Structure formats: structure tokens, C-alpha cells
Coordinates of C-alpha atoms in Angstrom, one line a residue:
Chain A
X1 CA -42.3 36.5 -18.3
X2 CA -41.3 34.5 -15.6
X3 CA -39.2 37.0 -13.0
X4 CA -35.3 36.1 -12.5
X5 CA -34.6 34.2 -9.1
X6 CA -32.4 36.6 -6.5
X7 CA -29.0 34.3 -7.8
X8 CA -28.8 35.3 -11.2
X9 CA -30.6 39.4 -10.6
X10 CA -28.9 40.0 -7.7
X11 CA -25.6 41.2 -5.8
X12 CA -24.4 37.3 -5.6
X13 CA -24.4 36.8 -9.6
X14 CA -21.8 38.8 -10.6
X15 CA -19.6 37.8 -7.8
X16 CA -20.2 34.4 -8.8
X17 CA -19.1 34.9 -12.0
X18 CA -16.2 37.0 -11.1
X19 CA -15.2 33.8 -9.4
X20 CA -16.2 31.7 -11.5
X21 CA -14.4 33.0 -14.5
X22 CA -11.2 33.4 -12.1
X23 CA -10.7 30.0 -11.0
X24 CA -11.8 28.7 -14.6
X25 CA -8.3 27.5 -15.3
X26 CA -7.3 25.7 -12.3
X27 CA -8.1 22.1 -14.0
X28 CA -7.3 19.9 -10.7
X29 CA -11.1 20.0 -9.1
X30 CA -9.9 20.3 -5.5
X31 CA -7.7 22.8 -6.0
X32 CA -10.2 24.9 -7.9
X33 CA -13.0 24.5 -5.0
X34 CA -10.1 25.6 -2.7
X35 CA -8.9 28.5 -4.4
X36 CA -12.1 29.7 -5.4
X37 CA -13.4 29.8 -1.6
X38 CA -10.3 32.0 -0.3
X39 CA -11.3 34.3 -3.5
X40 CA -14.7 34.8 -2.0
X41 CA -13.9 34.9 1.3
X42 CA -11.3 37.5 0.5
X43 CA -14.3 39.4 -1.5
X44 CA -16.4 39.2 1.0
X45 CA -14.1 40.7 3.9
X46 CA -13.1 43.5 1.5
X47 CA -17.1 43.9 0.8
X48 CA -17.5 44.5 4.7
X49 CA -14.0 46.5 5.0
X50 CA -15.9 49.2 2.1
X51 CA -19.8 49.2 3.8
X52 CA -17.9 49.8 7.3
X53 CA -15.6 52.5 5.9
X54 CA -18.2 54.1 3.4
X55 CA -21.4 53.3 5.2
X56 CA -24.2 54.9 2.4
X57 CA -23.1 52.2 -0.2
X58 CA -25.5 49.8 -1.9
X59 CA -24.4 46.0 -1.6
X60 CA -24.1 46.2 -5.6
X61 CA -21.7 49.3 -5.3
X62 CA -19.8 47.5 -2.3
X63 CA -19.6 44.6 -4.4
X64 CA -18.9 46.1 -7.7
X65 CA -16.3 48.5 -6.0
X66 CA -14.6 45.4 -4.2
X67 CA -14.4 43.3 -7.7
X68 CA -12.8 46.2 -9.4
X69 CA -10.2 46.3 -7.1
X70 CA -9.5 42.9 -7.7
X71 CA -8.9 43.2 -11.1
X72 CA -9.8 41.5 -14.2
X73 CA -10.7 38.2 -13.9
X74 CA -9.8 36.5 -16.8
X75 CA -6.1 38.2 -16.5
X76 CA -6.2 36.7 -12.5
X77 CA -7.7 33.6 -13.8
X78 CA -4.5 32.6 -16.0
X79 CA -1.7 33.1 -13.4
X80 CA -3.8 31.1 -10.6
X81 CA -3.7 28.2 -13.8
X82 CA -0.1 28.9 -14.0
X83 CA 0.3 28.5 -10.2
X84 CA -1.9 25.2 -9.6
X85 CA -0.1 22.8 -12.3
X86 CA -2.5 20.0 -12.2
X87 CA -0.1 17.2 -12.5
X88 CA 0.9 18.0 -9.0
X89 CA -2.9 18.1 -7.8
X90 CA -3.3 14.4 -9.2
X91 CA 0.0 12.9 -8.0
X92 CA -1.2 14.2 -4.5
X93 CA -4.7 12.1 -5.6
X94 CA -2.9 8.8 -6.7
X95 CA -0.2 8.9 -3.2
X96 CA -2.9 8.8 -1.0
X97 CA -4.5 6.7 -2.7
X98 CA -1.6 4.4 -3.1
X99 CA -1.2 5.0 0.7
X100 CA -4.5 4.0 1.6
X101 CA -4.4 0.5 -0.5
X102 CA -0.9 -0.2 0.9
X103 CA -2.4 0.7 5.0
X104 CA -5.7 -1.7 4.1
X105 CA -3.6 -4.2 2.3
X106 CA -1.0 -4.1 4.9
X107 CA -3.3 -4.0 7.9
X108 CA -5.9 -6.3 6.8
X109 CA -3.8 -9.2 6.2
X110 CA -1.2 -8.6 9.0
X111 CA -4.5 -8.8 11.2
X112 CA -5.9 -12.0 9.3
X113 CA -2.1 -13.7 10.6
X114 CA -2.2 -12.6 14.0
X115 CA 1.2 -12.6 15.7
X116 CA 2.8 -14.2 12.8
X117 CA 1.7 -10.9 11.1
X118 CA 4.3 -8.5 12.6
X119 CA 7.8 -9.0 11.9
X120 CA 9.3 -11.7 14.0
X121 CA 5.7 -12.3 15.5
X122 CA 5.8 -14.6 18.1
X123 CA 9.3 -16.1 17.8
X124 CA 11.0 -15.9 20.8
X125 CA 14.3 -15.8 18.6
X126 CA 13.7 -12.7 16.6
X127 CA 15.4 -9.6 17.5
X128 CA 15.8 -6.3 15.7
X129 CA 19.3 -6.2 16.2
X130 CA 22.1 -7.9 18.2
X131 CA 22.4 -4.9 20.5
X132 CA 24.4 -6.8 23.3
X133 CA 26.2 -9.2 20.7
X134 CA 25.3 -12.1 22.6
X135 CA 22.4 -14.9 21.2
X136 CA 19.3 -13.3 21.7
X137 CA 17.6 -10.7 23.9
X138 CA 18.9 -9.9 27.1
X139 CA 16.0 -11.6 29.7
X140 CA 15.1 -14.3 26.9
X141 CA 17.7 -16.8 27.6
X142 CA 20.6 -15.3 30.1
X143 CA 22.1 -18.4 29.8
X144 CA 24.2 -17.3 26.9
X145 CA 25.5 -14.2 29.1
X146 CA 26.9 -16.8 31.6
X147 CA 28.7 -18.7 28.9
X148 CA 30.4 -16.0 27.3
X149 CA 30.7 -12.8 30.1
X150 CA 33.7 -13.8 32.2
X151 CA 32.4 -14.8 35.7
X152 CA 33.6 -16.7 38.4
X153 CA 32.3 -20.0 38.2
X154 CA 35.3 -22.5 38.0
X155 CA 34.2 -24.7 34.8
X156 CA 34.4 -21.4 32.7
X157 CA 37.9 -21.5 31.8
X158 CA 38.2 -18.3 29.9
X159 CA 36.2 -15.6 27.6
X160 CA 36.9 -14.2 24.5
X161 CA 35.9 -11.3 22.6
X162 CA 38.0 -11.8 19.2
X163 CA 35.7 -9.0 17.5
X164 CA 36.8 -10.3 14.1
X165 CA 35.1 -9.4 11.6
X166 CA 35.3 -9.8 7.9
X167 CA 33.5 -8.2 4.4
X168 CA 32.2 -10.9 1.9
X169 CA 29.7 -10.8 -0.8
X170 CA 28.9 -7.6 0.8
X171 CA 28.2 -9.2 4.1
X172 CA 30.0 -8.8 7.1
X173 CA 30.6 -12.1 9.1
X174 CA 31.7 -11.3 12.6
X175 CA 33.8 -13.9 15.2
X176 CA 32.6 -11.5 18.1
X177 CA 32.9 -13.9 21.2
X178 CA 33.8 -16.9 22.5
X179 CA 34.5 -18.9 26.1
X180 CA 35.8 -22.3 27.0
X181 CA 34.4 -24.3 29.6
X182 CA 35.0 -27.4 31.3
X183 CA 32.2 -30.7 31.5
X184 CA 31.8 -32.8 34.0
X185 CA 34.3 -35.6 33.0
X186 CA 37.3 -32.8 31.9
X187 CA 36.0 -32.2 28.4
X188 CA 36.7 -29.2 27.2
X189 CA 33.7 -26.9 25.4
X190 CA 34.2 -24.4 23.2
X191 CA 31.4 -21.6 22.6
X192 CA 31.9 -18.9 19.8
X193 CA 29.2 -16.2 19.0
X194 CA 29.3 -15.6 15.3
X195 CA 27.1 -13.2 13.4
X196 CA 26.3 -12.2 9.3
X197 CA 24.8 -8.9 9.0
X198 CA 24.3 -6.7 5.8
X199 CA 21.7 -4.2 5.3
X200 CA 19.9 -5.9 2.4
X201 CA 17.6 -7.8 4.5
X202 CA 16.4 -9.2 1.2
X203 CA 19.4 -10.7 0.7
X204 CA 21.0 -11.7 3.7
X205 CA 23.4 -14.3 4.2
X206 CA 23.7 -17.6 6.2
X207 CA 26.2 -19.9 7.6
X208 CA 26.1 -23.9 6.8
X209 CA 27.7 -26.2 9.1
X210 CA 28.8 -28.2 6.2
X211 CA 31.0 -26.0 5.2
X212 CA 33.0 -25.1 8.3
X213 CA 36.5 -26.8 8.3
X214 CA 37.8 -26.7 12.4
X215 CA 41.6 -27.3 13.4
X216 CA 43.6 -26.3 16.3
X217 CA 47.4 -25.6 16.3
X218 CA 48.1 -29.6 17.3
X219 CA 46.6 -30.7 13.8
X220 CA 43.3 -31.7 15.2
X221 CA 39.7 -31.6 13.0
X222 CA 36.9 -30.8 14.8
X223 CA 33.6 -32.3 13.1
X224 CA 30.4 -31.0 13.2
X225 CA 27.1 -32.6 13.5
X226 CA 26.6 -36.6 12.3
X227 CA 30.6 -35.5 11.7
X228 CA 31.4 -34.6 15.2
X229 CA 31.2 -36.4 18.6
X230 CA 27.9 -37.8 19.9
X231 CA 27.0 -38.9 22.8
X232 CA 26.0 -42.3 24.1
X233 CA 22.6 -42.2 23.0
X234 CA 23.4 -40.2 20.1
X235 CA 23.1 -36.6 20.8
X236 CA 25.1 -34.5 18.5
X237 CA 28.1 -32.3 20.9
X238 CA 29.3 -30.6 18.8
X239 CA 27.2 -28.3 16.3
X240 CA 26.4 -24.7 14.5
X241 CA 23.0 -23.6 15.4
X242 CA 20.7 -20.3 15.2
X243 CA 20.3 -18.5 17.9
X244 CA 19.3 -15.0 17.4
X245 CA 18.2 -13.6 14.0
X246 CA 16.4 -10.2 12.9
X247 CA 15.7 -8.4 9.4
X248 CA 19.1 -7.6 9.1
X249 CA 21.6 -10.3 10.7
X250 CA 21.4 -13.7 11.8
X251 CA 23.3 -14.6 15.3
X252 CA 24.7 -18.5 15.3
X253 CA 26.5 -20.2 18.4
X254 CA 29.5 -22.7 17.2
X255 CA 29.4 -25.3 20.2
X256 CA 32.6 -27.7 19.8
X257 CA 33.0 -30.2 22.2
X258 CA 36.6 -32.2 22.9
X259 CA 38.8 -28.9 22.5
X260 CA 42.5 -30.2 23.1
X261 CA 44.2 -29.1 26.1
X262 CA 47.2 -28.2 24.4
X263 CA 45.7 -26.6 21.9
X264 CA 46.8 -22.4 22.1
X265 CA 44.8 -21.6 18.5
X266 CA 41.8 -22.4 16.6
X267 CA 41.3 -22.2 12.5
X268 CA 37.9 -21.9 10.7
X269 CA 37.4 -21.7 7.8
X270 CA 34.5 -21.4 5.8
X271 CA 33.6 -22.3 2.4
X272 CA 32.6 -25.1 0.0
X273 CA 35.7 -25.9 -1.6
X274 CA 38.4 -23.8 -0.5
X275 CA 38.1 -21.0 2.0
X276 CA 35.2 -18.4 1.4
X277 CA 36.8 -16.6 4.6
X278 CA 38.8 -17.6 7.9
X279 CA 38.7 -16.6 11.7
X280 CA 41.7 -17.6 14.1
X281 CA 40.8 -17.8 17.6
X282 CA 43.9 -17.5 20.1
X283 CA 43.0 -19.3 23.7
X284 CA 45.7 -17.0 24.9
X285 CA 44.1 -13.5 24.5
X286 CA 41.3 -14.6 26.2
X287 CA 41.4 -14.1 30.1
X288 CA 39.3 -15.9 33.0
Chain B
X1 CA 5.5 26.1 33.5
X2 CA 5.3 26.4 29.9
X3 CA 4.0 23.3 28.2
X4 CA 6.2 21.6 25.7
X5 CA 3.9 21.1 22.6
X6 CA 5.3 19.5 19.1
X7 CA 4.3 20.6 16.3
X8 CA 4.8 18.5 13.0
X9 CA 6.1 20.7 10.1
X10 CA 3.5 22.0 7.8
X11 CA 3.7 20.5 5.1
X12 CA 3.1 21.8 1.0
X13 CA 1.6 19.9 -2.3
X14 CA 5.4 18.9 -3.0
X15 CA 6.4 17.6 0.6
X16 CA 2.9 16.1 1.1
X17 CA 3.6 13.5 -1.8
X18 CA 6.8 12.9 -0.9
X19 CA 5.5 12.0 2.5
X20 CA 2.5 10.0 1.4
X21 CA 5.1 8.0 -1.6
X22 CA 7.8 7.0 1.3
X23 CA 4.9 5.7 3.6
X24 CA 3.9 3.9 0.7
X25 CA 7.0 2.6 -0.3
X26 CA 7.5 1.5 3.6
X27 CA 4.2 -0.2 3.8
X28 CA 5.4 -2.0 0.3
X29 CA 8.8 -2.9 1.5
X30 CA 7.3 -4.9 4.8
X31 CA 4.5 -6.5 3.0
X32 CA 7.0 -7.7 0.1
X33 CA 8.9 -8.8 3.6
X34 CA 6.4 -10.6 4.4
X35 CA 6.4 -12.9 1.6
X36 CA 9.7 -13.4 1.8
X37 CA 11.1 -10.9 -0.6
X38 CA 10.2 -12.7 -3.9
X39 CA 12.0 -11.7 -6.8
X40 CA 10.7 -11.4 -10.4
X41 CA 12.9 -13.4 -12.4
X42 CA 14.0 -17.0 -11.6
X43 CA 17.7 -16.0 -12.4
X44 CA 17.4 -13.6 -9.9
X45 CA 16.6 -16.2 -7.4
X46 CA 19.1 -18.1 -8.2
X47 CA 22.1 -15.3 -8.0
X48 CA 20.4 -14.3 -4.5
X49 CA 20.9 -17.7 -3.2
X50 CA 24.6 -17.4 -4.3
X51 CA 24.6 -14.3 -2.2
X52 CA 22.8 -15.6 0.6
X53 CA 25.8 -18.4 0.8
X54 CA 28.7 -15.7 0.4
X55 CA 29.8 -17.3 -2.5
X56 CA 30.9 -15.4 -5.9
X57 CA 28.7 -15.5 -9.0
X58 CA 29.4 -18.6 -10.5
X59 CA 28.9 -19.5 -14.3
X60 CA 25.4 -20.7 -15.0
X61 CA 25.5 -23.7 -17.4
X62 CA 22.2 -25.2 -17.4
X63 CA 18.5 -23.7 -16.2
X64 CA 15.9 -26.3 -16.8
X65 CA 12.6 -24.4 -16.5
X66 CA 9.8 -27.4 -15.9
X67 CA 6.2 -26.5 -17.6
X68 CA 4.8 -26.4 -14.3
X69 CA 2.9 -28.5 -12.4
X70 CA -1.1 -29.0 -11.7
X71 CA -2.1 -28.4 -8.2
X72 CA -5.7 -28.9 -7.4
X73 CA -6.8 -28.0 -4.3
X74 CA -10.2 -29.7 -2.6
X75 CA -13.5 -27.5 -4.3
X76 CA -11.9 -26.0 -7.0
X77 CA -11.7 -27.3 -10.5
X78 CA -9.3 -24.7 -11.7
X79 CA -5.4 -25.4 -11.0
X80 CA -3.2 -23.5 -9.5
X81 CA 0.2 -23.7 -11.4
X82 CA 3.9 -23.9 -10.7
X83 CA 6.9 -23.8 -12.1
X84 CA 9.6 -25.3 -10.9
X85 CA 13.5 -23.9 -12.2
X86 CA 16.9 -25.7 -12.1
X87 CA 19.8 -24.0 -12.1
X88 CA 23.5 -25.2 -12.7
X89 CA 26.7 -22.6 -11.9
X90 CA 29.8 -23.7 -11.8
X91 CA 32.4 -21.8 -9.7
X92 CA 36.4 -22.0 -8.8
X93 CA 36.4 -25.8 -8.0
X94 CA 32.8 -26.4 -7.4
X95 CA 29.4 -27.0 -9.2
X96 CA 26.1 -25.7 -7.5
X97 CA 22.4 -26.9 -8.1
X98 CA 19.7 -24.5 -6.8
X99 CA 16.1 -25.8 -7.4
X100 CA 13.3 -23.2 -6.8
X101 CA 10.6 -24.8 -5.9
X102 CA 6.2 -24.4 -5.9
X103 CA 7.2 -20.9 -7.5
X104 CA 3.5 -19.4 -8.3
X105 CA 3.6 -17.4 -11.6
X106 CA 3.1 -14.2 -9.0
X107 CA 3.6 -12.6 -6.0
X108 CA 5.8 -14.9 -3.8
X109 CA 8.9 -16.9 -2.4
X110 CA 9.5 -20.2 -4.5
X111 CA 11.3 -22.7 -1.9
X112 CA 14.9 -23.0 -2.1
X113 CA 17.4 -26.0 -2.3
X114 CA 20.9 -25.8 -2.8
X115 CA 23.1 -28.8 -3.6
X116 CA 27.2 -28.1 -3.8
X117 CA 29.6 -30.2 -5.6
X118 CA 33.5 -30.3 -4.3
X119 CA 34.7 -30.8 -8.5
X120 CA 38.0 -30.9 -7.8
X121 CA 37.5 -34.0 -5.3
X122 CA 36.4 -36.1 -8.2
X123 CA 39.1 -38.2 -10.2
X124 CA 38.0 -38.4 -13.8
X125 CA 38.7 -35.6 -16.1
X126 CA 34.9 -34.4 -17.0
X127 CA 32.8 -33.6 -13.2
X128 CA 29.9 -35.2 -13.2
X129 CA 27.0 -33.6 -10.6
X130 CA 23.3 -35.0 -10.6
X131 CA 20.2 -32.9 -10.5
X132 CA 16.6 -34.0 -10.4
X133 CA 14.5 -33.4 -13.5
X134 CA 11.9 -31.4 -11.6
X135 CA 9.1 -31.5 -14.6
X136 CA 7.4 -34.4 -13.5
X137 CA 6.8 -32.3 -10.2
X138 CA 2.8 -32.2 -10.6
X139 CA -0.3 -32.7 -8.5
X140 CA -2.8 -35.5 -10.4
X141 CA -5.8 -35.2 -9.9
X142 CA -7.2 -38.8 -8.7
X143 CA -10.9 -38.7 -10.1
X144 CA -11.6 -42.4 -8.5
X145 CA -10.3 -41.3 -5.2
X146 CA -11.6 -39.3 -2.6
X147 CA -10.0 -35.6 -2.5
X148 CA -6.7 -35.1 -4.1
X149 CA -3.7 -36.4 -3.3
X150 CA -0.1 -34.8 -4.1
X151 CA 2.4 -36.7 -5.6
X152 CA 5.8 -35.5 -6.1
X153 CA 7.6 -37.5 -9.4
X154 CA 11.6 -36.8 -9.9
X155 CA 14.0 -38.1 -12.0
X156 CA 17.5 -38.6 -12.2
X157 CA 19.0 -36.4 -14.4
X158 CA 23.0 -36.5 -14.8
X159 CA 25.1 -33.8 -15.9
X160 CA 28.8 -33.8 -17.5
X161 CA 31.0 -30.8 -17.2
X162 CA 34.4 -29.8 -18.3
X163 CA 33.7 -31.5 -21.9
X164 CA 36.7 -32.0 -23.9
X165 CA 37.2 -29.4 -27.1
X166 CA 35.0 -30.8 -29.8
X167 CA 32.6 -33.0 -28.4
X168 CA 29.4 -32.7 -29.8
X169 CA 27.2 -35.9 -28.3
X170 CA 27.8 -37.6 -24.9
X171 CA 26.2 -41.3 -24.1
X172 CA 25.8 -42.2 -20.2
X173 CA 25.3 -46.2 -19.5
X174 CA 24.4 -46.8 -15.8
X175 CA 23.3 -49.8 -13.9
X176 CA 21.5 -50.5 -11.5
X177 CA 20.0 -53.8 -10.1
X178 CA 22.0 -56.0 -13.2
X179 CA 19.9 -53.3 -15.2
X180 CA 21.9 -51.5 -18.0
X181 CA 20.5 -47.9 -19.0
X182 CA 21.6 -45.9 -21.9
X183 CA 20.8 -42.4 -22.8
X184 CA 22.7 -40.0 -24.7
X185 CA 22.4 -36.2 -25.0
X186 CA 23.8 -33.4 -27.5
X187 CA 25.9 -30.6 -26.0
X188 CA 24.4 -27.0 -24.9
X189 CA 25.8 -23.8 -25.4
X190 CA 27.1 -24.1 -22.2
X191 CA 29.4 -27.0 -23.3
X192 CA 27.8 -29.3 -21.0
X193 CA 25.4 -32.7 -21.8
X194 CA 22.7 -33.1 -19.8
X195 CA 21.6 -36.6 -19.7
X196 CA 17.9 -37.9 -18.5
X197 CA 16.8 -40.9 -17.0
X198 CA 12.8 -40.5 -16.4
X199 CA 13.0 -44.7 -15.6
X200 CA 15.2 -44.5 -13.0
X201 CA 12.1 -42.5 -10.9
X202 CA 12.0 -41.8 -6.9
X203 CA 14.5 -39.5 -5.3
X204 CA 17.5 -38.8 -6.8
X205 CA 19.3 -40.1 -3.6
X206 CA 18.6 -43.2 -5.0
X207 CA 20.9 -43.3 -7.6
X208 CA 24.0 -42.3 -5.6
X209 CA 27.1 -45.2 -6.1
X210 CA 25.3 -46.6 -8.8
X211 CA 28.4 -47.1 -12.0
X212 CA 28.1 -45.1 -14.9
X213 CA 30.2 -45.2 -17.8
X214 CA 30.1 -41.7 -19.8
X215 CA 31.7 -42.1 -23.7
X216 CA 31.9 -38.5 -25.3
X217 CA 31.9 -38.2 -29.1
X218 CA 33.2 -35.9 -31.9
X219 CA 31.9 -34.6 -35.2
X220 CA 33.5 -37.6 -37.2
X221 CA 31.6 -39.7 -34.4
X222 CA 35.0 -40.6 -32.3
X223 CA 34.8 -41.2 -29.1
X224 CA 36.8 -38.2 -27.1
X225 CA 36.7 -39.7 -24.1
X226 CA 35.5 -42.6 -22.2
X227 CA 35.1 -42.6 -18.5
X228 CA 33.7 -44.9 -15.3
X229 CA 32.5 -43.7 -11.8
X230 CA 29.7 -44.0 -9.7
X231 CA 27.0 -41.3 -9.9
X232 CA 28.6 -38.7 -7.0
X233 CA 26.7 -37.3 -4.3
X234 CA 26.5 -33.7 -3.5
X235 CA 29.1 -32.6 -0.8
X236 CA 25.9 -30.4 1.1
X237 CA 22.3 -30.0 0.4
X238 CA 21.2 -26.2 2.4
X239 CA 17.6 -25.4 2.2
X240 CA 17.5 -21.7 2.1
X241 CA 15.2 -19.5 3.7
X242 CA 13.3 -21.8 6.5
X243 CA 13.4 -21.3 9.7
X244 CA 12.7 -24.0 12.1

């Protein structure tokens, strides 16, 4: 008769089964691998703890000694099923491996793209937010912080900062600077800084030239684009144009070229037929 | 000196999920960013372009869904297809037309044009607005020609609003070129006719000014209504969601 191997005749076997018959119910593999190794390292440190304390014991009666302290397996075996809901164990599983896909999927293709793979990428006019609520970046284009921040060159006639701001669509459209300047030739510029920003970057808004209507006090229209005043070759004065945009807003400078003299307010309004919203701009707040 | 050290929080079963299922739902939220936030259903689309304008939900009284086009691309023998949606709301005073565009059955952005209509700027008693019949949007396949060459198709469709109670059949006669063209169309739920001219092919732009005469019938066949004009043009046309 072939003689049993040390495993199943010796000290090891009924540990193993002890353990074995303890973790039985924890049905989340991981978990079960886990638990059962802090079992047997516990064992094993109360095994040592009883041959240091009663040095004449056998391994078996260390071992036996140590596992009826424990206490019955089966009994042990339940409440550790009780206390590792499996459910739990494989959500864990499927997150990280959700995760994973998602960090390949993401990374991978943002790296196939390049720049254009991170958001705003390598477009000078992204921004994450308007912090300084002027078009663009500080550094970018400072040009936009001499139009509208009051300095002392003569042509700037005066600054604004009308702060206006109104809720539509869940939107907020903002009026949140402005500054008249003086061309070569006496022709009087108008500059405004106006913003949409929501929080549902999915969704957010934009502004169409089309549908701005401009008048002053005096009963003037100011046109925009093909509408507006051109120069002699052409070139368009007076326009709405992007300048600034991020996940959640988008910045736009209203240029309008031929402001009366006389004129002490400004009327937009904004809307396809009718008005969607309207800002009033009052020359006379503004200081220069 | 003591050093500073920063431990993160140790984390359980529970709060490990919860981590690994926001991260997810971050990483999900900037790759469906990336592809510009594509929404499921057309209708969907076409409500988020309202939104995108700032302008209140409007009625919708016509969504032409095209079959889809073909497109083939160079090597492949399989096409890719698209469908292409129209959709017709009508607001306080105005009429808009968003087409959506190459909109792949799946994952992503269909482009987005927006046409508005001033109603209450036009004279005769029913609006009339014009969309392009989008169907004949398609990719053929030139077997005698080298590679494959896109063609775009349109045609001019016309569509009648503010019907008068109890008109069941509309007729549309326009001319162009000494050319008279008559088409007539039945009335949706809606209440609005929808009137096609696949002949008069080529952008739509091309049938701005050209005289119409729209007759409107009842259920005893009496006409309702008859009315002249020249086919309007739309007051704006906004492509949404490009960025130069």
C-alpha cells in the first residue's frame, strides 16, 4: 500500500482543512484567498504563542490545541459568508475593470490625436475659465487688457465694467466690460466683453450676430457684419467675434465702429424675432 | 524638522468602488467630450440646439428622418451609413429648421445647421419657410471612375404653416425659368403640408424669390385659401458647434 505523502498524514492536513472548510462559504474567489491567509497566519502565530509558552508539546498537539481554540469551523465558516457578500467582491471586479477600459480607451486615443487630444489642445483661444473676464488668457493677447482697463492713452475715451448679467435657458449671458476709443480720423469704437456660461458644458450656449439689434439713445442702428460699415476695400468694422472659450463659457468681443458722439446709452438686444434678452450700456457710468 | 508626509485615506470594499466608478464616470464624461457630446436620440439634438441658441422649446411640426445615405470610402466595399434628420419648431413669431447632418447610427456628433424664420415679417396669412429634403444626401459609388467621389443632392422642399381650420390638401405652383411646377401635399398631424420638389435640385438657395402660388383645400374639395409670394429666405442660417 502506497504510504500517504507528509500533506495529507501530517500536522499541515488538518489545518488545511480547518481552513478549508472555514473559508468554504466566502463565494467571491479573492476574498476567499484573502481571508483564508489571515486564518492561517493567525493559526500559525497562535501555534508558536502555545510551543513557546508550553515548550514539551508535539506540533499535532500545538496544532490541534490552537484549532480548538478557534472553534468550529463550519459555525466560523457561515458568519465569514455572511460578512463577504459577494456581490460587493464582484462590483469591485467590474469598477476596475471598467476603470481600466475607460484609462486605455481614454489614453490610447487621446495619444493617437496628439495635442488636439487634451481639451482645448493646441488652440491658443481655449481657456478653462475667464478668470480675469477679459478675452483670453492673461500673456496670450494683452492687447485686450489695453482696450478695456482704463489707461492713459488719449484715444481711450472711457471703460466700462457694466457687470450685467442675465439668466436664460438656464444660461447666464454676462455684459461684463466695455471701452470707447477714438480712430484715427475721429471715429468712435466701441468694445464690449460679453460672455455665456452655464455648467452644462454639453449644452452650452452661443451668441449669433444675426440676431443682435444695436441702438443708441439718438435712434441710431448699428449693423453688424455685411450689415455694418466696411471699409474701403471691404473689411467688415463692425462685428461679434469669439475670443475666448472653455468647457463651460464662451467669451465674444462686440466691436461697433461709428458710435455717435452724442449718443449717452446703448440698447442690445438679442433674439430672433423679438428680444430673447437686453443689455443697456450707459457711456456715462463709465470713467476715463 | 518633522517631515510633512500625506497620506491618502484608506480606503474599504464600499469606498474603493465608489472611487474606481467616479474615475470611470470622469474618464467617460471627457471622452464623450471629446466627441462632442453626442446625444442618443435625434430629437434630443434638436432641443439642445434650441438650448444652445437661448431660445424656448418651440413646437415641433415636422421631422423628416432621410433613409440614410451610402458613403464608401476608398478600399472598403462595405458603406458606412448616415442619416440625416430635419426638424421643424415653430415658436412665438418664428419658425426654426435644424438639419443634423452625417449623423453615424453610433457614437458621435451629427453636424448642425440652424435656419430661423421672422413669421411674423411675412404678409400672407399661412408662413411659408423652406427646408431642403435631405434624403437624396448620399455618396454613389462611381464604378467607371477612379476612387469615389461624394456628391451631395438636395431638394427644395416647401413648407406651409398656420393652415386654416379644415384644410385637408394643399397644392404649391412655382415657377421658375417660364417653368410652372405643381405639387400638392396632404396635411400632417401637425396641421402643416409639406410640399416637395425633387426637380427643382441644387441648393435650396436657389429657389429663393422664385413666385409661388399656394391654393389650400377642404373636405368638400373648396379651396380655403389661395395665396401668392415668393419662396422666403431664412432670416439666419448658424452652424452650431464649429469652431474656426
Amino acid at each position: 500500500m502506497k504510504e500517504k505523502s507528509d500533506r495529507e498524514t501530517g500536522p499541515e492536513f488538518s489545518l488545511d482543512q480547518w481552513l478549508d472548510t472555514a473559508v468554504r462559504g466566502i463565494r467571491f474567489g479573492p476574498d476567499r484567498r484573502a481571508v483564508r491567509a489571515e486564518l492561517y497566519g493567525h493559526l500559525e502565530d497562535k501555534i508558536a504563542d502555545l510551543r513557546r509558552i508550553f515548550p514539551d508539546l508535539t506540533d499535532q498537539e500545538a496544532q490541534e490545541r490552537a484549532l480548538a481554540g478557534m472553534g468550529d469551523a463550519a459555525e466560523i465558516g457561515k458568519q465569514l459568508a455572511r460578512v463577504h457578500r459577494p456581490w460587493l467582491g464582484y462590483l469591485w471586479r467590474v469598477s476596475q475593470v471598467l476603470l481600466a477600459l475607460c484609462l486605455v480607451w481614454y489614453l490610447g486615443f487621446n495619444i493617437s490625436l496628439g495635442d488636439d487630444g487634451w481639451p482645448g489642445g493646441d488652440d491658443s483661444d481655449f481657456e478653462w475659465w475667464d478668470f480675469d473676464g477679459l478675452p483670453y488668457d492673461a500673456g496670450l493677447i494683452d492687447w485686450y487688457r489695453e482696450i478695456y482697463l482704463p489707461g492713459d492713452d488719449p484715444d481711450q475715451l472711457l471703460t466700462l465694467s457694466p457687470d450685467l448679467t442675465t439668466r436664460i435657458g438656464g444660461q447666464n449671458v454676462s455684459l461684463l466690460r466695455g471701452a470707447l476709443w477714438e480712430e484715427d480720423g475721429g471715429a468712435r469704437v466701441l468694445y464690449l466683453h460679453l460672455r455665456v456660461d452655464s455648467w452644462k458644458f454639453w449644452e452650452l450656449g452661443e451668441l449669433e450676430g444675426d440676431w443682435l439689434t444695436i441702438t443708441d439713445d439718438r435712434g441710431n442702428t448699428y449693423g453688424l457684419g455685411l450689415e455694418g460699415p466696411k471699409t474701403e476695400l471691404g473689411g467688415l468694422l463692425s462685428s461679434l467675434s469669439g475670443r475666448g472659450y472653455g468647457p463651460f463659457h464662451h467669451c465674444y468681443v462686440l466691436k461697433l465702429w461709428g458710435i455717435d458722439p452724442e449718443a449717452e446709452r446703448l440698447r442690445l438686444d438679442y433674439g430672433p424675432v423679438g428680444s430673447l434678452f437686453s443689455f443697456t450700456v450707459d457711456f456715462e457710468e463709465g470713467a476715463a | 524638522m518633522k517631515k510633512f508626509q500625506f497620506h491618502l485615506p484608506r480606503l474599504g470594499r464600499r469606498g474603493k468602488i465608489l472611487r474606481n466608478l467616479l474615475a470611470t464616470l470622469l474618464l467617460l464624461t471627457l471622452i464623450w467630450g471629446q466627441f462632442l457630446c453626442p446625444l442618443f436620440w435625434p430629437e434630443w439634438e434638436f432641443r439642445r440646439a434650441e438650448r444652445r441658441l437661448l431660445l424656448p422649446p418651440s413646437e415641433v411640426v415636422l421631422h423628416l428622418d432621410s433613409p440614410g445615405g451610402r458613403i464608401y470610402r476608398e478600399g472598403q466595399s462595405r458603406p458606412i451609413l448616415r442619416r440625416d434628420h430635419q426638424f421643424i419648431g415653430v415658436g412665438d413669431g418664428y419658425a426654426i429648421t435644424v438639419a443634423l447632418k452625417d449623423r453615424p447610427p453610433l457614437f458621435s456628433a451629427p453636424h448642425v445647421y440652424v435656419e430661423t424664420w421672422d413669421l411674423s415679417a411675412q404678409e400672407g396669412k399661412v408662413k411659408v419657410i423652406t427646408t431642403s429634403i435631405a434624403n437624396l444626401y448620399a455618396d454613389w459609388r462611381r464604378e467607371a471612375e477612379e476612387g469615389f467621389l461624394r456628391t451631395y443632392r438636395f431638394s427644395m422642399g416647401l413648407v406651409a404653416l398656420d393652415l386654416p381650420a379644415g384644410t385637408v390638401q394643399g397644392e404649391l405652383t412655382v415657377e421658375e425659368d417660364g417653368k410652372t411646377y405643381q405639387t400638392d401635399s396632404g396635411v400632417n398631424d401637425a396641421g402643416v403640408c409639406l410640399f416637395s420638389f425633387p426637380h427643382l435640385e441644387g441648393d435650396v438657395s436657389f429657389s429663393y424669390g422664385l413666385p409661388y402660388t399656394l391654393r389650400l383645400y377642404g373636405q368638400d374639395g373648396a379651396v380655403l385659401l389661395e395665396q401668392t409670394g415668393s419662396i422666403p429666405q431664412s432670416d439666419a442660417l448658424i452652424t452650431i458647434g464649429f469652431r474656426s
